Every structure is written in structure tokens, then in C-alpha cells.
XYZ file of C-alpha atoms in Angstrom:
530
model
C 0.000 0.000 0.000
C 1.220 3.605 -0.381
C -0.106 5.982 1.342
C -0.474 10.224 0.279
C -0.598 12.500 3.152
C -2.022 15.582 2.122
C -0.773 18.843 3.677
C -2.097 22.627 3.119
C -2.088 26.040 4.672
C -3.463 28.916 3.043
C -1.801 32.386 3.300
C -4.224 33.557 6.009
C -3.495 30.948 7.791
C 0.228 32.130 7.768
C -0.452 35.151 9.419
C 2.247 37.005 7.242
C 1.536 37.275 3.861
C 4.326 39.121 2.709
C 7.322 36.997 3.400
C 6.163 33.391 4.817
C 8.578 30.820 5.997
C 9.531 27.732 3.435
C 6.824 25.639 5.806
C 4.677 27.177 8.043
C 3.877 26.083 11.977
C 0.614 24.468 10.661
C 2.365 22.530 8.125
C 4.148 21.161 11.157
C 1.506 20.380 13.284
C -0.630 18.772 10.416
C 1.997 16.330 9.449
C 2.633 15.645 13.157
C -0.759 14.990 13.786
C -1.308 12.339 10.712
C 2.203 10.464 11.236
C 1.144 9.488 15.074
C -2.445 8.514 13.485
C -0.426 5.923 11.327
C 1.850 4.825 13.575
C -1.099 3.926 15.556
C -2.752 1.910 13.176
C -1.176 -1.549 12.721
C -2.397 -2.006 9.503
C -0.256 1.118 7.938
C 2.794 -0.270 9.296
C 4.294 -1.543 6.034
C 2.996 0.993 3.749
C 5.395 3.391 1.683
C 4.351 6.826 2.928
C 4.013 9.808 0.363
C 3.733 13.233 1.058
C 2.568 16.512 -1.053
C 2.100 19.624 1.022
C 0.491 23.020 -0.386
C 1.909 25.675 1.461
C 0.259 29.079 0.786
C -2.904 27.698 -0.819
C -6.433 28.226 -0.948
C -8.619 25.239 -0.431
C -11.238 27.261 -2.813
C -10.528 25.419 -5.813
C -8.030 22.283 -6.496
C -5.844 24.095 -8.600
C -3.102 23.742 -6.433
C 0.293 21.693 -7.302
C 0.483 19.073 -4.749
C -3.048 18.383 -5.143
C -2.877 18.016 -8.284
C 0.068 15.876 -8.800
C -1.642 14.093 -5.761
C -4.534 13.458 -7.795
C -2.859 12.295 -11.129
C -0.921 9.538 -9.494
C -4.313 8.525 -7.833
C -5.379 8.083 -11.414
C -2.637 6.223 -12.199
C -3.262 3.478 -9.714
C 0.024 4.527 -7.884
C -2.141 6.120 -4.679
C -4.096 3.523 -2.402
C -4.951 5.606 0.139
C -5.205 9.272 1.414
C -5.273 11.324 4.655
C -5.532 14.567 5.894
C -5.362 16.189 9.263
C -8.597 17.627 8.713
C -11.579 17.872 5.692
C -10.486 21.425 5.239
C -7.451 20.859 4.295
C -8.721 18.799 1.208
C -10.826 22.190 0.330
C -13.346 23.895 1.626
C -15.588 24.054 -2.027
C -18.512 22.152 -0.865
C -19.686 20.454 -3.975
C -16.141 19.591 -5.066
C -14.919 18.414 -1.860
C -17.708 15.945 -1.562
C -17.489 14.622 -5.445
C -14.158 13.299 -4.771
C -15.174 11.692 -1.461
C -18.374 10.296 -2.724
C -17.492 9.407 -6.519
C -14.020 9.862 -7.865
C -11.839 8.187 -4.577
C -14.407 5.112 -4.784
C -14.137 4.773 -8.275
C -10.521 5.121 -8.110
C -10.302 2.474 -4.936
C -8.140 5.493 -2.524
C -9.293 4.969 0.501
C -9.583 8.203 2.051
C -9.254 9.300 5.990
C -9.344 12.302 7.445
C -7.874 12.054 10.925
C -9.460 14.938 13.217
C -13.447 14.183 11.369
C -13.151 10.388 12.518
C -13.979 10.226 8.750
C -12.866 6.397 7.096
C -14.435 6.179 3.447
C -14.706 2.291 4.022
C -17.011 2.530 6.394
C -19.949 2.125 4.549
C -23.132 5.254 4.045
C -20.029 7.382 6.294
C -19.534 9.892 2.718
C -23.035 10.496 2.473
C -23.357 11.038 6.207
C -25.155 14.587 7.496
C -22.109 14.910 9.614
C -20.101 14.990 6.461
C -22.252 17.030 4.549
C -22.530 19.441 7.615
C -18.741 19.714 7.854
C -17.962 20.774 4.192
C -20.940 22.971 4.079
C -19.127 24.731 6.753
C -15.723 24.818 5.533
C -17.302 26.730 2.534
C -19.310 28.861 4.040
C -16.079 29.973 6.342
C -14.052 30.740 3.235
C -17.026 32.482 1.612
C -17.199 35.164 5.100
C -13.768 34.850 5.280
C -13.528 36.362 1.698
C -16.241 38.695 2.565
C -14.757 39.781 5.534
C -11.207 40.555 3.671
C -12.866 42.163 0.665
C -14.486 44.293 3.266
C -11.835 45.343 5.105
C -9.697 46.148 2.004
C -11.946 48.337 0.346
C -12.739 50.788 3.436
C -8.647 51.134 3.558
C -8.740 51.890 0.019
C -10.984 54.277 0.424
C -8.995 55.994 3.320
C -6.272 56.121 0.627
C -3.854 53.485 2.227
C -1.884 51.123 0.181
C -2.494 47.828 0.642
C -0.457 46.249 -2.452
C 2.301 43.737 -0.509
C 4.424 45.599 -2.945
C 5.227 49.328 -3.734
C 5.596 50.471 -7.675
C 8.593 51.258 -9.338
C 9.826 54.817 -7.864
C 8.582 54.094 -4.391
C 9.151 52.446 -1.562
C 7.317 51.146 1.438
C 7.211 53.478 4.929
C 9.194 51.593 7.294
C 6.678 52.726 10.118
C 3.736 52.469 7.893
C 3.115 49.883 5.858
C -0.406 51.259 4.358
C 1.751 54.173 3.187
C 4.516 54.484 0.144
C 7.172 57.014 -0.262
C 9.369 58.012 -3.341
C 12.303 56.289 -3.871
C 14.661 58.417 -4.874
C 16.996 56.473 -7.359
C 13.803 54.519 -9.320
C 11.781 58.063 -8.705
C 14.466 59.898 -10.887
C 13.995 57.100 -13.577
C 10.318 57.047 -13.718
C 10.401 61.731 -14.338
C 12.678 60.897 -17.045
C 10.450 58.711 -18.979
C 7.934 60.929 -18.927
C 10.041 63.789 -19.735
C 10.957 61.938 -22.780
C 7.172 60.719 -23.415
C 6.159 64.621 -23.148
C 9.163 65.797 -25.892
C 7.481 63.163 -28.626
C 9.662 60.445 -27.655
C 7.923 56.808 -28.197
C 7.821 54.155 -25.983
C 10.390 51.826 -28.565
C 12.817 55.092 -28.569
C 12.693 56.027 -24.463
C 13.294 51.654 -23.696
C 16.026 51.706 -26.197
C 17.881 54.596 -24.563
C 17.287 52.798 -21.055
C 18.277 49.579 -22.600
C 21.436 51.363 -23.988
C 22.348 53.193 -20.833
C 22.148 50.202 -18.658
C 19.431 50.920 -16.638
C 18.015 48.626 -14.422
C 15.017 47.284 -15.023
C 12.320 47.596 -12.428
C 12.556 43.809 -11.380
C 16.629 44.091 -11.296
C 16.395 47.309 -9.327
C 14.148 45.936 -6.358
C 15.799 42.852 -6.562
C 19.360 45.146 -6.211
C 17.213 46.373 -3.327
C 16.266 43.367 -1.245
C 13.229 43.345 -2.412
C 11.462 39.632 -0.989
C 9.104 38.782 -4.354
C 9.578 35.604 -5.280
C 7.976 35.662 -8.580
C 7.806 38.011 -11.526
C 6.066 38.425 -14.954
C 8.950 37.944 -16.820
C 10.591 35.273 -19.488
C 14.098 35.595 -18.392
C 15.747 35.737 -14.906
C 17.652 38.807 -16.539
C 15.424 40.939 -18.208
C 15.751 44.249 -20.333
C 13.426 47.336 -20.724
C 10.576 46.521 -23.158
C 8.166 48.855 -24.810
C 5.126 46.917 -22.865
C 7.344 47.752 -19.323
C 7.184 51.864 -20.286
C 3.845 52.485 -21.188
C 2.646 50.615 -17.869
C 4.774 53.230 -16.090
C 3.105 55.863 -18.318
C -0.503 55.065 -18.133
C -0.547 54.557 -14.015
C -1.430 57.637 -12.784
C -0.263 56.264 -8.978
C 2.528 58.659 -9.951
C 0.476 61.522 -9.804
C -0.245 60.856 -5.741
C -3.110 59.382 -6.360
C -4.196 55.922 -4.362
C -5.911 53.344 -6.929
C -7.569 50.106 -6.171
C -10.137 47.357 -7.764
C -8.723 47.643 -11.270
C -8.994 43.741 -11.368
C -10.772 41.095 -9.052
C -11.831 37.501 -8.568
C -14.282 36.294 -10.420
C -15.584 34.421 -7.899
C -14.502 33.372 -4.392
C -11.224 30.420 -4.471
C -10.821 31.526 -8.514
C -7.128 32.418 -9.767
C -9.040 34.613 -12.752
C -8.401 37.696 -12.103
C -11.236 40.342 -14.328
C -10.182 43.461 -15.510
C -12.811 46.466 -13.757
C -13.905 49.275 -15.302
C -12.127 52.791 -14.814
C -15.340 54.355 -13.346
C -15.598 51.930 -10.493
C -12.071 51.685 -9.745
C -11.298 53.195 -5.872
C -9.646 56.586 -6.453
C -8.307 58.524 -3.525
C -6.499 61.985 -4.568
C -2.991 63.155 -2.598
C -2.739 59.868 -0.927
C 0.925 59.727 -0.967
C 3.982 62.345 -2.400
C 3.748 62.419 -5.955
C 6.461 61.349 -8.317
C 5.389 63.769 -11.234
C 2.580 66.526 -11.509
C -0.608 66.165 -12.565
C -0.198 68.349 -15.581
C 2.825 66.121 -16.893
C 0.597 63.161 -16.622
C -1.903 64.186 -18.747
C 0.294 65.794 -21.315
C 2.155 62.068 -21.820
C -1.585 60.738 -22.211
C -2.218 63.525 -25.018
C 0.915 61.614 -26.441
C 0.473 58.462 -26.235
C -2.024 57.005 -28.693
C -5.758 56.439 -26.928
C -5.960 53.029 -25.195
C -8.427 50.537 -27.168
C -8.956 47.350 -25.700
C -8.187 44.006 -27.410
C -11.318 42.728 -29.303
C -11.940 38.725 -28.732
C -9.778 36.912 -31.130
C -12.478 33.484 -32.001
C -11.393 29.963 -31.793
C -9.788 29.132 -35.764
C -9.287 32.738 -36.068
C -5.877 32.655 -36.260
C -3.862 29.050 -34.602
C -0.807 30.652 -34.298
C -2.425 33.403 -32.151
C 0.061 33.571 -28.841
C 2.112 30.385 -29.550
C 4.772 31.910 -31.632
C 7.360 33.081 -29.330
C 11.537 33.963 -29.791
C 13.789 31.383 -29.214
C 16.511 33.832 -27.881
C 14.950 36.342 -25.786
C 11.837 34.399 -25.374
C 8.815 36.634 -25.362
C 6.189 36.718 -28.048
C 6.992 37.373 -32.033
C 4.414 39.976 -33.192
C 1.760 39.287 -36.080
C 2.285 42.143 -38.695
C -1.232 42.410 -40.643
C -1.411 43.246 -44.387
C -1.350 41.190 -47.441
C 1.032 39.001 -46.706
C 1.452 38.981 -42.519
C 4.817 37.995 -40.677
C 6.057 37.616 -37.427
C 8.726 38.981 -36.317
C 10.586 39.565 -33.037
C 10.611 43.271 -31.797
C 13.686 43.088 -28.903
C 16.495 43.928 -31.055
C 14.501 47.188 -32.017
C 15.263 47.876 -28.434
C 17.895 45.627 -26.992
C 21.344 44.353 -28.541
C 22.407 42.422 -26.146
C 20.367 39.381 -27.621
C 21.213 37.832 -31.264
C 17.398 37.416 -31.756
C 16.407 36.617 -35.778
C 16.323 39.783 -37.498
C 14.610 38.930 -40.680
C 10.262 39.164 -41.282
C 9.096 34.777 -41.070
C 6.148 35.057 -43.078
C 3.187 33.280 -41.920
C 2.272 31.174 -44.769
C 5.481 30.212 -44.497
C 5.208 29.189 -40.676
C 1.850 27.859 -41.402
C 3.128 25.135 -43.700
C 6.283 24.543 -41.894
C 4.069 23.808 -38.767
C 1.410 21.045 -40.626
C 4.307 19.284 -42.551
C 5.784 18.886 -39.177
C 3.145 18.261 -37.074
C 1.108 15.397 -39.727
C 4.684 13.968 -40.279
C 4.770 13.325 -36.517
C 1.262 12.458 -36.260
C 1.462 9.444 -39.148
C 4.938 7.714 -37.680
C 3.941 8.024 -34.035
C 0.217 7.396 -33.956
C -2.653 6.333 -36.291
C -5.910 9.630 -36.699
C -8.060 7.686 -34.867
C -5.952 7.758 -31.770
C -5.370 12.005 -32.679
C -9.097 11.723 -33.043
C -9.768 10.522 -29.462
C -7.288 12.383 -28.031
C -8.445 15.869 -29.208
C -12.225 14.915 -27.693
C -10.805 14.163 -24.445
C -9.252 17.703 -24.508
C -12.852 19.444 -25.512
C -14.926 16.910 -23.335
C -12.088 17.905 -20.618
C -12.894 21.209 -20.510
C -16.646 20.767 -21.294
C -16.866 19.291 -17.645
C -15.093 22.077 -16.001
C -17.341 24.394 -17.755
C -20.010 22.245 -16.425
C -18.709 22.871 -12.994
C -18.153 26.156 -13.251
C -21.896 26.878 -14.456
C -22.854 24.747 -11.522
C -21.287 27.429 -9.063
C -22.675 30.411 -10.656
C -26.073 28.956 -10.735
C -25.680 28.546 -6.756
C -24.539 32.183 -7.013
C -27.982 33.027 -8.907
C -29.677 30.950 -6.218
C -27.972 33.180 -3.605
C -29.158 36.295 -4.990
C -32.514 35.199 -5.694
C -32.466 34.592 -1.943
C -30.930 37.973 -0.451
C -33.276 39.846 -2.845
C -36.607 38.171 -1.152
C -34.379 38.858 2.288
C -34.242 42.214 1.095
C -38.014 42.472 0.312
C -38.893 40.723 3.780
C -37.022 43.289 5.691
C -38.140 46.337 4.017
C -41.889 44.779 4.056
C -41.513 44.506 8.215
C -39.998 48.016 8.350
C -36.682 46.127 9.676
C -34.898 48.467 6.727
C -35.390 51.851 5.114
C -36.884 52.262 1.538
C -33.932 53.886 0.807
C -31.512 51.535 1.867
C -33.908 48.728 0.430
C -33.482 50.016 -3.138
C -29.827 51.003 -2.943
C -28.944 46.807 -2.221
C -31.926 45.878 -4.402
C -30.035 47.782 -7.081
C -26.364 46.042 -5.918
C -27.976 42.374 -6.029
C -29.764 42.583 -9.382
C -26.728 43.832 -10.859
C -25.027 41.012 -9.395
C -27.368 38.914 -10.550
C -27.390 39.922 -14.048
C -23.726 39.572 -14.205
C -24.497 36.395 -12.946
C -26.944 35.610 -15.756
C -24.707 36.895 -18.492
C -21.674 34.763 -17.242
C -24.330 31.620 -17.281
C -25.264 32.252 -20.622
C -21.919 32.470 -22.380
C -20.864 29.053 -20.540
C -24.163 27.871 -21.882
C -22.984 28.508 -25.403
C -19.302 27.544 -24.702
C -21.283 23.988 -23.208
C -22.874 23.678 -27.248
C -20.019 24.684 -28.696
C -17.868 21.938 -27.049
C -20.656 19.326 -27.571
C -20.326 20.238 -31.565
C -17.048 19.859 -31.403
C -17.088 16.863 -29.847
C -19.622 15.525 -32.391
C -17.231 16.834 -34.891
C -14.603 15.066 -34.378
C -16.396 10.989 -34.193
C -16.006 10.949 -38.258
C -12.896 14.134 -38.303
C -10.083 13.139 -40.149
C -6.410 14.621 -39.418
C -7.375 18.047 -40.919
C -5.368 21.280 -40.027
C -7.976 22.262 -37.207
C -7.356 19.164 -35.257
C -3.968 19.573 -36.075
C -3.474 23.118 -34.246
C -5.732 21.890 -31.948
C -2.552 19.826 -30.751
C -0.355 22.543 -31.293
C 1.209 24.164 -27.862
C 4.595 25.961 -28.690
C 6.526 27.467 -31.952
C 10.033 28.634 -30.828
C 11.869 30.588 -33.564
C 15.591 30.354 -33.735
C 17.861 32.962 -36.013
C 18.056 31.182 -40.313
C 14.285 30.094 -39.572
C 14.616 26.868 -37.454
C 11.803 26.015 -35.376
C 11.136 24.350 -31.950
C 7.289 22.934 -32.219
C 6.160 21.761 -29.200
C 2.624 19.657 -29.546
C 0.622 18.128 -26.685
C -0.419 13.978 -26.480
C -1.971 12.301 -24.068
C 2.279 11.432 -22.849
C 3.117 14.683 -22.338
C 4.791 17.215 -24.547
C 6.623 16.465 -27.590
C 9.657 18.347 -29.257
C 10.310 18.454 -32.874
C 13.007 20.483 -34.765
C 11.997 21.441 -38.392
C 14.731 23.307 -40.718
C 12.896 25.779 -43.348
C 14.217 24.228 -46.821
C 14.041 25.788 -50.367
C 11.641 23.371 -50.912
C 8.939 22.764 -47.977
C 6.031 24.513 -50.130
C 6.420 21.808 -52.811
C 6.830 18.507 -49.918
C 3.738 19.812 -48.264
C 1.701 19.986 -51.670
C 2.694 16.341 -52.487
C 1.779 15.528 -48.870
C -1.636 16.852 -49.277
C -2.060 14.821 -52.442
């Protein structure tokens, strides 16, 4: 038998979210607590123990590392048995929590105990027990408050104009004897009124990150880093970055450096999600002179005269374009840019603002690319595999995420069912005279906006759910045609004379091919097709 012990602690359960030890106290007392349960238990005392331990993760949702590499050798057959300190430390998503004890662990034969519940799924009817039920219910209701609680608390410092990022922006630093407050930083401060000195005389944002580039300034991750700075991860490709034109204009368009306090530009879209939903400007949390400002207001809004008018990015559909975001520079690593026109090209943009990389210069058309990928990728496909197996292999992928739009729809429509309740709460209240009219119609308003956000969301999944079906159905009689082709595709890395890295997905993992551009791949791919 081998045995997975499951470990987790969430950042609040740290107590210091800014800099938390490799393995937290709880971490501690969790894996004490389930090593004396087996060394009580005579029947454990051969088994090979294995352990996976989230530390600094929410029990919301299960996408969480150790869970799931937990979970995929469960599949496997390599996992016999599971136990936690405590059902909570599974998750606290009610529905989820108890389809894995009730369905997918019994299916799978993991037995699974939870030491501080008494809970042993071999005892028989114990899974669908109230006490069960009762307990999950409220683990998720506590994260739901708990959220609510947070959120709260948040927003009324937000609107006192206190920061409550973990981390200051580029030109300031945190108040050693204030950590809700930021001051400039003198050496990044200087930096950030030179940009937009140079954004206000006409200069653009390839010309100002070229000049930076050239004069070896430090980035904003290598200066904080310089500067002790604790942040563990960043949004970068490289450990050693370089000023990009993407890195100015976000220090041109945030208006922080103006003294202003912002918050709510993005949040949750629901409570446990890692999706993070851009907000509209008009409800964002804007508190004027909340800190020194780096630049005047009148400098700001000269560089935004400048700079061309933000537009956001329309919604590329799926088939659109297959290449869209997989195309990236096998040098410097970030993404080659689609040129539009006749006859479009990618092409990598860092040596219009770095030398210090010998990224491929030259325009790689796309029909080019396009062909270069499908010779590769049917090549692969025919000497490794048979279609049918391609065939099955691409539904599992769109029935995959079919059922986690499933379960996602199944939350919101809880949501709905939530609202639907706290507006008849509402109504009972105001009815009774326990509220105001005017407070009744101010959260009357709140919840049915809520609720037809709700309803919108619902919808789109219910399209997303036909969609997927169709595809599905699709793909019973498909034969290896370029859509289920790209549908495999995961990677294209460019190297300099037009040599490609394609990385495509099976059900084994990734798989690496290397495909040299010849004189003749237009005229191999034609008598391919034939």
C-alpha cells in the first residue's frame, strides 16, 4: 500500500503574507498529527508513505500543485490511500470536496481518511453522512465570510487612501513605520520623471526603452531585486530581463505617480478563482494626494495627449488565427508579433530595443510558418500514432474542458440561487420596516446587478457547453485536418536562419520536434496533401 498524506495552509493561515517561511507552523503540526495517526494503526505499518504539502494555498478550488500531482498519481493506480489532518485541508468548495469523497476516490479504490473528522471512506453510508455534509458545508461557508470579511476590510482602507499592495511600484518604496503608506524612492523616482520627460518631448515608448536599454538601466525587477526586495515571482521570461516597450507604457498610463491611491482595477471572479477580471475605470477606488507624488498632474496628462488612446483588445475566435500567442523567440523568449497586411509575418521586436540578444532579425512570413508547422506536425502524427488515436485524443481535450465548464456553471447557478435569496431577504425586511426604503433600493439595485452579471456569465458558458458538444460531435467521423492539427499545437520557438522548436501536446506529455525551413517545404507539403 502507499499511502499520500495531504498537507495545506493557506496564506491567512500564515499570518504574514508578505514573506512566509519555506513551511509554516501548521504545516508542522498537520503532518505531526497524521504520522502518530499511522503509527497507531497496525495495519499502515508496512505501507510506503508519500507526502505533497500546499503551502500558501487556498482550499477554494483544487488548482493547487500538490493536489494536483496528488490526484494524477491517484489516477494512475500509484495512490491507495489518502489522509488529511482535517476535511479542510482537502478544500473547503462544498460540492467539489464531496465529489471526490463520494465518486471519484471510490471509483478510483483510494481509501480516504481524514484524521481529526473520525472520517474512514470504508465505512460504509459514512460519505453520504449529514455529519459529512454538515462539515464541508461549513468549511465553505467559512471561506465564503472569510472572503467577505477581507474584501471588506480592504476596500474601506482603500478608500482611506492606504496602500495595501504587498508591494510598492517602481519609484517608491514602502514606509518603514507604515506599511499602508509608500514614499518616493529616490533612485527609481528619478527614472520614472525621465520617462515621462521623454514621453512629453514626442519620444515613443520603442525610442525612451532603447535609450534605457542602452544606458544600462536597471530594469524595475533588477532594481528591487538590487534592493532586497522579498518577491519571489515576476512576470517575466528571463531571470535577466531588459526594458521593453510593454514595461514603459505601464509606467506611463498609471497615474499612482500623480499621488493618487488606486484600487479594484482587477478582481476575482468568484470566491477560491485564480481569474483575475479586468474592472472598469469608473468603479475603480480613487483617492487623490494619498501619498507624495512622483510627477505633476499636468505632466501626466500631457504624456496621455501623447500616447495614442488606449483601445482594448477585441476577442480573437477559436480558428481565427492558430498561431495566435504560440509563436514566441527562441533567444529572448517573449512573443513574435503578427504584422497584418497582405502578406502577414512575425517577427521579433527586442532587437529594435535591446542588442544584447542575437534574436532573428529577418520578417518569417506566416504562410510560411503555417506550412512549416502542418508538414511537421502530420509527419509526426502518421509515424507516431494512427488519426483515430489524434481523433480521441483531441475529444478528451474538448470533453475535458466541457466538464469544467459544467462545474463552473454549476457554481454560478448557486450564485444566482444566492441572490434570488438575499433579494426576497431584502423584500422581507423592508416589508416589516426592519430596513429603510432607501436603503432597500440602494442593495436591491447592488444584487440585481449582481445577478445579471451572474446571468450573463451563465449564458456564455451555456454557449461555450454547445459549442464543445459540436465539437465533440465533430470530431467521431474528423479526419487529421489542419484544425485538429493546431488543436494539438502548444509551442513554436523561432531560432535565427528560420529553425523552429514545435512543441505539440499527447496524451504522454509534450513532444519536441526540430523542423529546418528548406528551399523546398512549399512543394513537400503539396505532395503531402495529395
Amino acid at each position: 500500500m502507499t499511502i499520500a498524506v495531504y498537507l495545506r495552509v493557506s496564506h491567512a493561515d500564515t499570518g504574514n503574507g508578505r514573506s512566509r517561511p519555506s513551511e509554516s507552523a501548521s504545516i508542522e503540526s498537520q503532518r505531526r498529527i497524521i504520522y502518530q495517526f499511522i503509527s497507531q494503526h497496525p495495519e499502515f505499518a508496512h505501507a510506503q508513505v508519500t507526502e505533497f504539502c500546499d503551502d500558501g494555498w487556498s482550499g477554494r478550488n483544487f488548482q493547487r500543485p500538490a493536489v494536483q500531482k496528488l490526484l494524477q498519481q491517484a489516477k494512475s493506480g500509484a495512490i491507495q490511500c489518502m489522509i488529511v489532518k482535517d476535511l479542510s485541508r482537502f478544500g473547503r468548495n462544498y460540492l467539489e470536496v464531496g465529489n471526490y469523497i463520494s465518486y471519484v476516490f471510490p471509483f478510483l479504490g483510494v481509501r480516504f481518511l481524514s484524521v481529526n473528522d473520525r472520517f474512514d471512506s470504508l465505512r460504509p453510508m459514512e460519505a453520504d453522512s449529514l455529519e459529512v455534509s454538515l462539515q464541508t458545508l461549513l468549511s465553505d461557508n467559512y471561506s465564503r465570510d472569510l472572503s467577505r470579511k477581507v474584501k471588506s476590510a480592504m476596500m474601506l482602507k482603500a478608500q482611506r487612501g492606504e496602500f495595501i499592495s504587498p508591494y510598492a511600484p517602481y519609484g517608491y518604496k514602502k514606509d518603514t513605520e507604515n506599511k499602508n503608506r509608500i514614499l518616493p524612492d529616490s533612485g527609481a523616482a528619478e527614472n520614472v520623471r525621465r520617462i515621462f520627460s521623454m514621453a512629453a518631448d514626442g519620444q515613443s515608448t520603442r525610442q525612451i526603452a532603447r535609450r534605457l536599454n542602452a544606458e544600462q538601466v536597471l530594469t524595475p525587477m533588477q532594481y528591487k531585486q538590487k534592493n532586497g526586495c522579498t518577491r519571489m515571482a515576476w512576470n517575466c521570461v528571463r531571470e535577466t530581463n531588459f526594458w521593453t516597450q510593454e514595461t514603459v507604457l505601464k509606467i506611463l498610463r498609471d497615474e499612482r505617480y500623480t499621488g493618487k491611491a488606486i484600487y479594484g482595477k482587477t478582481m476575482r471572479d468568484e470566491v477560491g478563482s485564480r481569474r483575475q477580471v479586468q474592472i472598469k475605470k469608473g468603479s475603480w477606488v480613487t483617492v487623490a494626494k494619498a501619498h507624495e507624488p512622483v510627477i505633476p498632474q499636468q505632466l501626466f496628462d500631457c504624456v496621455q495627449e501623447q500616447l495614442r488612446s488606449y483601445t482594448p483588445r477585441g476577442k480573437v475566435h477559436k480558428g481565427q488565427n492558430p498561431l495566435l500567442r504560440k509563436v514566441h523567440c527562441g533567444i529572448c523568449g517573449h512573443a513574435m508579433i503578427r504584422t497584418k497586411g497582405k502578406q502577414p509575418y512575425f517577427a521579433c521586436c527586442t532587437p529594435l530595443v535591446a542588442q544584447k540578444y542575437s534574436c532573428p532579425e529577418s520578417q518569417l512570413p506566416e504562410a510560411d510558418l503555417l506550412c512549416m508547422v502542418k508538414t511537421s506536425i502530420r509527419i509526426w502524427a502518421l509515424a507516431v500514432t494512427s488519426q483515430a488515436s489524434i481523433r480521441k485524443e483531441v475529444k478528451r481535450c474538448v470533453e475535458q474542458k466541457s466538464l469544467e465548464t459544467k462545474e463552473k456553471q454549476a457554481r454560478l447557478q448557486q450564485s444566482l440561487a444566492r441572490q434570488e435569496y438575499t433579494m426576497r431577504t431584502l423584500y422581507e425586511n423592508f416589508a416589516f420596516g426592519a430596513i429603510s426604503k432607501t436603503e432597500y433600493l440602494t442593495q436591491k439595485n447592488i444584487a440585481e446587478k449582481k445577478r445579471s452579471q451572474i446571468e450573463g456569465q451563465l449564458e456564455q458558458l451555456s454557449n461555450q457547453i454547445l459549442e464543445a458538444q459540436m465539437e465533440s460531435a465533430q470530431m467521431e467521423n474528423a479526419a487529421c485536418t489542419d484544425a485538429v492539427a493546431f488543436s494539438l499545437l502548444q509551442d513554436v520557438v523561432v531560432y535565427p536562419n528560420k529553425r523552429l522548436h514545435i512543441v505539440w501536446g499527447c496524451c504522454e506529455g509534450p513532444v519536441r520536434s526540430f523542423l529546418q525551413e528548406t528551399p523546398d517545404s512549399r512543394e513537400s507539403y503539396r505532395k503531402y496533401q495529395k
